[in-house]
């Protein structure tokens, strides 16, 4: 059973470009979470999605950031018009919901560098 | 609101020595508690979790943690540290919203 997959693992963008980060949850998991980690800091929650629905986006910046989890395919975190402050590691986690819904399993992350 | 404090930014131990990493939380009721480990350039791996029941929780890699309600703590312990345990350790608390709050992390350095 493959774990949570994220790609790309590393992404370099110039200011003003778009960044698309992909996350495939573990098989059987229908809940996806996105986090951002800045150097020497813990993870900051961004958004919680279930298939085709955004459940909680209280941690998402109001502008330039969006997320989706379509019926088919991976979850996508999209950052438009990136700025240097967007440079960070972005982690995706998934959970099965139900009785073990509180346990999240993390992917390896995407390291975004904005030049 | 839920919050987590990991008071130690760095901890240095000798290989073979015992380890205790501190975690204090703030939440109105009994929360869900987690410890994760992160190796450089990697994602987070779940070490152990507490939901209810026995307050001493066993995890992977020889780690354990004890939930102490009176102290609002969930400290992580290991009796004998190995060099491969050097990593960043994160405590997390969650109050039933499915959205955990993470501490800032404790960096473990292991001397040979």
Tab-separated table of C-alpha atoms in Angstrom:
chain	number	residue	atom	x	y	z
A	1	UNK	CA	0.000	0.000	0.000
A	2	UNK	CA	1.766	3.104	-1.246
A	3	UNK	CA	1.953	6.060	1.083
A	4	UNK	CA	1.010	9.629	0.362
A	5	UNK	CA	2.635	10.782	-2.853
A	6	UNK	CA	3.616	14.340	-3.617
A	7	UNK	CA	5.120	15.797	-6.742
A	8	UNK	CA	7.223	17.460	-7.653
A	9	UNK	CA	9.590	17.041	-4.719
A	10	UNK	CA	11.367	20.266	-5.625
A	11	UNK	CA	9.994	23.193	-7.603
A	12	UNK	CA	11.746	26.387	-8.633
A	13	UNK	CA	9.715	29.332	-9.858
A	14	UNK	CA	10.461	32.958	-10.663
A	15	UNK	CA	8.407	35.702	-9.082
A	16	UNK	CA	5.073	36.085	-10.832
A	17	UNK	CA	4.881	32.505	-12.112
A	18	UNK	CA	2.385	29.876	-11.008
A	19	UNK	CA	3.187	26.874	-8.838
A	20	UNK	CA	1.106	23.680	-8.896
A	21	UNK	CA	1.692	21.099	-6.200
A	22	UNK	CA	0.116	17.675	-6.423
A	23	UNK	CA	-0.851	15.202	-3.736
A	24	UNK	CA	-2.159	11.672	-4.121
A	25	UNK	CA	-3.542	10.359	-0.819
A	26	UNK	CA	-3.091	6.866	0.482
A	27	UNK	CA	-5.396	4.314	-1.078
A	28	UNK	CA	-8.777	4.426	0.601
A	29	UNK	CA	-8.235	7.870	2.124
A	30	UNK	CA	-10.748	10.525	1.198
A	31	UNK	CA	-9.512	13.364	3.415
A	32	UNK	CA	-6.593	15.569	2.387
A	33	UNK	CA	-4.820	18.330	4.291
A	34	UNK	CA	-2.221	20.837	3.148
A	35	UNK	CA	0.382	22.399	5.432
A	36	UNK	CA	3.202	24.875	4.981
A	37	UNK	CA	6.488	24.676	6.847
A	38	UNK	CA	8.922	27.531	7.052
A	39	UNK	CA	12.523	26.948	8.162
A	40	UNK	CA	12.820	26.106	11.863
A	41	UNK	CA	9.072	26.280	12.335
A	42	UNK	CA	6.344	23.748	12.791
A	43	UNK	CA	3.675	22.974	10.281
A	44	UNK	CA	0.961	25.533	9.693
A	45	UNK	CA	-2.419	24.257	8.555
A	46	UNK	CA	-3.663	25.634	5.266
A	47	UNK	CA	-6.683	23.713	4.010
A	48	UNK	CA	-8.712	20.543	4.613
A	49	UNK	CA	-10.525	18.901	1.718
A	50	UNK	CA	-12.659	15.899	1.033
A	51	UNK	CA	-13.507	14.717	-2.440
A	52	UNK	CA	-14.880	17.698	-4.384
A	53	UNK	CA	-15.374	19.737	-1.200
A	54	UNK	CA	-13.348	22.248	0.784
A	55	UNK	CA	-14.101	21.562	4.448
A	56	UNK	CA	-11.902	24.165	6.110
A	57	UNK	CA	-9.682	26.741	4.432
A	58	UNK	CA	-9.095	28.945	7.440
A	59	UNK	CA	-5.324	28.705	7.036
A	60	UNK	CA	-5.210	29.664	3.380
A	61	UNK	CA	-4.058	33.136	2.394
A	62	UNK	CA	-6.993	35.030	0.945
A	63	UNK	CA	-5.286	35.803	-2.341
A	64	UNK	CA	-3.277	33.789	-4.866
A	65	UNK	CA	-3.748	30.423	-3.117
A	66	UNK	CA	-6.342	27.833	-4.029
A	67	UNK	CA	-6.830	24.119	-3.523
A	68	UNK	CA	-8.982	21.409	-5.000
A	69	UNK	CA	-9.530	17.679	-4.609
A	70	UNK	CA	-11.472	16.489	-7.627
A	71	UNK	CA	-13.504	13.314	-7.863
A	72	UNK	CA	-10.757	11.772	-9.960
A	73	UNK	CA	-7.077	12.519	-9.656
A	74	UNK	CA	-4.812	14.111	-7.098
A	75	UNK	CA	-5.386	17.100	-4.880
A	76	UNK	CA	-3.824	20.281	-6.245
A	77	UNK	CA	-2.493	23.260	-4.318
A	78	UNK	CA	-2.131	26.192	-6.668
A	79	UNK	CA	-0.195	29.349	-5.983
A	80	UNK	CA	-0.589	32.121	-8.512
A	81	UNK	CA	1.902	34.952	-9.029
A	82	UNK	CA	4.375	33.526	-6.545
A	83	UNK	CA	6.487	35.818	-4.379
A	84	UNK	CA	9.704	35.108	-2.511
A	85	UNK	CA	7.769	34.723	0.748
A	86	UNK	CA	6.018	31.667	-0.702
A	87	UNK	CA	9.308	29.748	-0.551
A	88	UNK	CA	8.684	26.926	1.902
A	89	UNK	CA	8.072	23.220	2.178
A	90	UNK	CA	4.480	22.242	1.471
A	91	UNK	CA	3.232	19.000	2.951
A	92	UNK	CA	0.155	17.030	2.162
A	93	UNK	CA	-1.410	14.561	4.569
A	94	UNK	CA	-4.314	12.178	4.193
A	95	UNK	CA	-6.609	10.345	6.558
A	96	UNK	CA	-9.263	7.689	6.125
A	97	UNK	CA	-11.976	9.460	8.055
A	98	UNK	CA	-14.227	7.440	10.315
A	99	UNK	CA	-12.840	5.972	13.510
A	100	UNK	CA	-9.212	6.729	12.653
A	101	UNK	CA	-10.013	10.088	11.095
A	102	UNK	CA	-7.768	12.009	13.455
A	103	UNK	CA	-4.606	10.191	12.346
A	104	UNK	CA	-2.916	11.843	9.401
A	105	UNK	CA	-0.257	10.316	7.191
A	106	UNK	CA	2.169	12.690	5.570
A	107	UNK	CA	3.789	12.819	2.175
A	108	UNK	CA	7.457	13.703	1.611
A	109	UNK	CA	6.656	17.315	0.782
A	110	UNK	CA	7.331	19.720	-2.069
A	111	UNK	CA	10.111	22.239	-1.538
A	112	UNK	CA	9.202	25.428	-3.375
A	113	UNK	CA	11.890	27.979	-4.087
A	114	UNK	CA	10.912	31.322	-5.571
A	115	UNK	CA	13.736	33.234	-7.191
B	1	UNK	CA	-8.475	27.218	21.020
B	2	UNK	CA	-5.808	24.555	21.109
B	3	UNK	CA	-2.083	25.206	21.351
B	4	UNK	CA	1.137	23.287	21.836
B	5	UNK	CA	4.420	24.291	23.428
B	6	UNK	CA	7.672	22.463	22.922
B	7	UNK	CA	9.965	24.372	25.277
B	8	UNK	CA	13.224	22.903	24.029
B	9	UNK	CA	14.394	24.005	20.592
B	10	UNK	CA	17.464	21.750	20.672
B	11	UNK	CA	18.328	18.715	22.787
B	12	UNK	CA	21.733	17.052	22.732
B	13	UNK	CA	22.251	13.551	24.112
B	14	UNK	CA	24.953	10.923	23.890
B	15	UNK	CA	24.245	7.716	22.058
B	16	UNK	CA	22.902	5.161	24.500
B	17	UNK	CA	21.609	7.767	26.929
B	18	UNK	CA	17.952	8.186	27.798
B	19	UNK	CA	15.812	10.860	26.201
B	20	UNK	CA	12.812	12.928	27.194
B	21	UNK	CA	11.271	15.561	24.928
B	22	UNK	CA	8.744	17.866	26.505
B	23	UNK	CA	5.357	18.824	25.164
B	24	UNK	CA	2.704	20.913	26.883
B	25	UNK	CA	-0.692	21.564	25.408
B	26	UNK	CA	-3.619	23.826	26.011
B	27	UNK	CA	-7.130	22.563	25.372
B	28	UNK	CA	-10.361	22.612	27.336
B	29	UNK	CA	-11.015	18.880	27.305
B	30	UNK	CA	-8.953	15.772	26.684
B	31	UNK	CA	-7.431	16.195	23.256
B	32	UNK	CA	-5.967	13.837	20.726
B	33	UNK	CA	-2.170	13.962	21.033
B	34	UNK	CA	0.520	12.965	18.583
B	35	UNK	CA	4.273	12.801	18.215
B	36	UNK	CA	5.844	12.913	14.770
B	37	UNK	CA	9.459	12.650	13.654
B	38	UNK	CA	10.922	14.391	10.630
B	39	UNK	CA	14.301	13.526	9.149
B	40	UNK	CA	16.058	16.159	7.025
B	41	UNK	CA	14.332	16.646	3.673
B	42	UNK	CA	11.575	14.190	4.546
B	43	UNK	CA	7.951	14.282	5.545
B	44	UNK	CA	6.574	13.601	9.007
B	45	UNK	CA	6.309	10.073	10.295
B	46	UNK	CA	3.866	9.235	13.068
B	47	UNK	CA	5.622	7.849	16.154
B	48	UNK	CA	2.634	7.406	18.427
B	49	UNK	CA	-0.733	8.842	19.355
B	50	UNK	CA	-3.021	9.118	22.372
B	51	UNK	CA	-6.781	9.176	22.074
B	52	UNK	CA	-8.014	7.678	25.347
B	53	UNK	CA	-7.406	4.826	27.750
B	54	UNK	CA	-3.974	3.896	29.059
B	55	UNK	CA	-2.002	7.076	29.588
B	56	UNK	CA	1.316	5.413	28.692
B	57	UNK	CA	1.446	4.951	24.939
B	58	UNK	CA	3.923	2.787	23.083
B	59	UNK	CA	5.067	3.777	19.630
B	60	UNK	CA	7.426	2.736	16.907
B	61	UNK	CA	11.232	2.739	17.121
B	62	UNK	CA	11.183	2.150	20.880
B	63	UNK	CA	9.505	5.443	21.774
B	64	UNK	CA	6.812	5.936	24.387
B	65	UNK	CA	4.884	8.919	25.691
B	66	UNK	CA	2.874	9.553	28.819
B	67	UNK	CA	-0.255	11.679	28.963
B	68	UNK	CA	-0.505	13.604	32.229
B	69	UNK	CA	-3.760	15.489	32.454
B	70	UNK	CA	-2.812	17.330	35.660
B	71	UNK	CA	0.264	18.783	33.957
B	72	UNK	CA	-1.235	19.143	30.472
B	73	UNK	CA	1.795	17.310	29.177
B	74	UNK	CA	2.570	14.556	26.718
B	75	UNK	CA	6.324	13.985	26.984
B	76	UNK	CA	8.136	11.644	24.630
B	77	UNK	CA	10.714	9.222	26.038
B	78	UNK	CA	13.188	6.646	24.870
B	79	UNK	CA	15.418	4.648	27.237
B	80	UNK	CA	18.434	4.423	24.939
B	81	UNK	CA	18.989	6.740	21.987
B	82	UNK	CA	20.569	5.592	18.734
B	83	UNK	CA	22.463	7.845	16.318
B	84	UNK	CA	19.700	7.296	13.765
B	85	UNK	CA	17.221	9.012	16.107
B	86	UNK	CA	18.763	12.397	15.287
B	87	UNK	CA	15.900	14.326	13.695
B	88	UNK	CA	13.248	16.952	14.341
B	89	UNK	CA	10.388	15.924	16.640
B	90	UNK	CA	6.964	17.514	16.580
B	91	UNK	CA	4.191	17.271	19.116
B	92	UNK	CA	0.646	17.945	17.914
B	93	UNK	CA	-2.740	18.396	19.579
B	94	UNK	CA	-6.166	18.057	18.036
B	95	UNK	CA	-9.519	18.670	19.634
B	96	UNK	CA	-11.916	16.801	17.380
B	97	UNK	CA	-11.845	19.167	14.407
B	98	UNK	CA	-9.544	16.891	12.376
B	99	UNK	CA	-7.099	19.805	12.200
B	100	UNK	CA	-4.086	19.425	14.506
B	101	UNK	CA	-1.936	22.221	15.854
B	102	UNK	CA	1.779	21.502	15.771
B	103	UNK	CA	4.497	22.674	18.089
B	104	UNK	CA	7.588	24.386	16.716
B	105	UNK	CA	9.589	21.196	17.047
B	106	UNK	CA	12.604	19.990	19.004
B	107	UNK	CA	15.798	19.194	17.171
B	108	UNK	CA	17.536	16.121	18.596
B	109	UNK	CA	21.307	15.916	18.245
B	110	UNK	CA	22.980	12.629	19.113
B	111	UNK	CA	26.673	12.549	20.024
B	112	UNK	CA	28.615	9.323	19.434
